[in-house]
PDB file of C-alpha atoms in Angstrom:
ATOM      1  CA  MET A   1       3.018  -6.399 -18.617  1.00 80.00           C
ATOM      2  CA  LEU A   2       6.241  -7.969 -17.360  1.00 82.00           C
ATOM      3  CA  THR A   3       8.393  -5.828 -15.114  1.00 84.00           C
ATOM      4  CA  PRO A   4      10.825  -3.738 -17.174  1.00 85.00           C
ATOM      5  CA  THR A   5      14.427  -4.218 -16.033  1.00 87.00           C
ATOM      6  CA  GLU A   6      14.727  -0.634 -14.801  1.00 88.00           C
ATOM      7  CA  TRP A   7      11.671  -1.111 -12.544  1.00 90.00           C
ATOM      8  CA  ILE A   8      13.079  -4.157 -10.689  1.00 94.00           C
ATOM      9  CA  GLY A   9      13.739  -3.395  -7.034  1.00 96.00           C
ATOM     10  CA  LYS A  10      11.745  -0.161  -7.079  1.00 96.00           C
ATOM     11  CA  ASN A  11       8.419   0.180  -5.330  1.00 96.00           C
ATOM     12  CA  LEU A  12       5.242   1.730  -6.733  1.00 95.00           C
ATOM     13  CA  ILE A  13       5.926   5.004  -4.933  1.00 96.00           C
ATOM     14  CA  GLU A  14       9.312   5.317  -6.651  1.00 96.00           C
ATOM     15  CA  LEU A  15       7.902   4.297 -10.027  1.00 94.00           C
ATOM     16  CA  ASN A  16       5.156   6.934  -9.709  1.00 93.00           C
ATOM     17  CA  LEU A  17       3.222   5.367 -12.606  1.00 92.00           C
ATOM     18  CA  ARG A  18       0.010   7.211 -11.816  1.00 92.00           C
ATOM     19  CA  LYS A  19       1.651  10.609 -12.277  1.00 93.00           C
ATOM     20  CA  LYS A  20       3.971   9.634 -15.154  1.00 89.00           C
ATOM     21  CA  TYR A  21       1.485   7.647 -17.258  1.00 90.00           C
ATOM     22  CA  ASN A  22      -1.958   8.253 -15.673  1.00 92.00           C
ATOM     23  CA  VAL A  23      -2.398   4.520 -14.967  1.00 94.00           C
ATOM     24  CA  ASN A  24      -3.099   2.476 -11.842  1.00 94.00           C
ATOM     25  CA  VAL A  25      -1.500  -0.836 -10.902  1.00 95.00           C
ATOM     26  CA  ILE A  26      -4.444  -2.899  -9.729  1.00 96.00           C
ATOM     27  CA  ALA A  27      -2.560  -6.152  -9.157  1.00 96.00           C
ATOM     28  CA  ILE A  28       0.803  -7.860  -9.531  1.00 95.00           C
ATOM     29  CA  LYS A  29       1.085 -11.543 -10.372  1.00 96.00           C
ATOM     30  CA  ARG A  30       4.173 -12.935  -8.680  1.00 94.00           C
ATOM     31  CA  GLY A  31       4.797 -16.616  -9.194  1.00 92.00           C
ATOM     32  CA  GLY A  32       1.566 -18.389  -8.330  1.00 93.00           C
ATOM     33  CA  SER A  33       0.205 -15.507  -6.243  1.00 95.00           C
ATOM     34  CA  LEU A  34      -1.916 -12.556  -7.239  1.00 96.00           C
ATOM     35  CA  LEU A  35      -1.334  -9.428  -5.158  1.00 95.00           C
ATOM     36  CA  ILE A  36      -4.532  -7.400  -5.532  1.00 96.00           C
ATOM     37  CA  ASN A  37      -4.062  -3.728  -4.682  1.00 95.00           C
ATOM     38  CA  PRO A  38      -0.331  -4.269  -4.051  1.00 95.00           C
ATOM     39  CA  PRO A  39       1.348  -2.328  -1.237  1.00 95.00           C
ATOM     40  CA  ALA A  40       2.937   0.832  -2.613  1.00 94.00           C
ATOM     41  CA  ASP A  41       6.128   0.317  -0.595  1.00 96.00           C
ATOM     42  CA  SER A  42       6.754  -3.274  -1.723  1.00 90.00           C
ATOM     43  CA  PRO A  43       9.705  -3.607  -4.141  1.00 95.00           C
ATOM     44  CA  THR A  44       9.035  -5.108  -7.560  1.00 95.00           C
ATOM     45  CA  LYS A  45      10.772  -8.318  -8.567  1.00 95.00           C
ATOM     46  CA  LYS A  46      11.992  -9.839 -11.801  1.00 93.00           C
ATOM     47  CA  GLY A  47       9.166 -11.782 -13.403  1.00 92.00           C
ATOM     48  CA  ASP A  48       6.379  -9.732 -11.806  1.00 94.00           C
ATOM     49  CA  LEU A  49       3.425  -9.311 -14.125  1.00 93.00           C
ATOM     50  CA  PHE A  50       1.720  -5.936 -13.723  1.00 92.00           C
ATOM     51  CA  MET A  51      -2.021  -5.606 -14.211  1.00 94.00           C
ATOM     52  CA  ILE A  52      -2.505  -1.970 -15.113  1.00 93.00           C
ATOM     53  CA  LEU A  53      -5.687   0.042 -15.559  1.00 94.00           C
ATOM     54  CA  GLY A  54      -5.611   3.002 -17.938  1.00 93.00           C
ATOM     55  CA  LEU A  55      -6.545   4.249 -21.376  1.00 94.00           C
ATOM     56  CA  ASN A  56      -5.807   1.820 -24.212  1.00 92.00           C
ATOM     57  CA  SER A  57      -3.621   4.397 -25.962  1.00 91.00           C
ATOM     58  CA  THR A  58      -1.508   4.851 -22.823  1.00 89.00           C
ATOM     59  CA  LEU A  59      -1.217   1.110 -22.213  1.00 87.00           C
ATOM     60  CA  LYS A  60      -0.057   0.600 -25.812  1.00 87.00           C
ATOM     61  CA  LYS A  61       2.638   3.283 -25.383  1.00 85.00           C
ATOM     62  CA  ILE A  62       3.917   1.664 -22.179  1.00 82.00           C
ATOM     63  CA  ALA A  63       3.879  -1.802 -23.766  1.00 80.00           C
ATOM     64  CA  SER A  64       5.686  -0.537 -26.889  1.00 80.00           C
ATOM     65  CA  ALA A  65       8.367   1.211 -24.847  1.00 74.00           C
ATOM     66  CA  ASN A  66       8.832  -1.943 -22.791  1.00 71.00           C
ATOM     67  CA  ALA A  67       9.119  -4.118 -25.925  1.00 64.00           C
ATOM     68  CA  LEU A  68      11.749  -1.812 -27.428  1.00 54.00           C
ATOM     69  CA  ARG A  69      13.860  -2.060 -24.256  1.00 56.00           C
ATOM     70  CA  ARG A  70      13.789  -5.850 -24.405  1.00 54.00           C
ATOM     71  CA  GLU A  71      15.161  -6.029 -27.974  1.00 50.00           C
TER      72      GLU A  71
END
């Protein structure tokens, strides 16, 4: 999932995705690099691609909400 605009510049602690959505960010693809188990205090950047682990139903909800914001 590409970084939603409102997530840019925030770190994983601030985003609190585990508590909000019951998902875990297992990696972030940034440019040509793959950050496995990314540091929680590292700010997200435009173009980051999140690799998230969670229930399919939850992932679909997050992806749908993200798609609606981009329209």
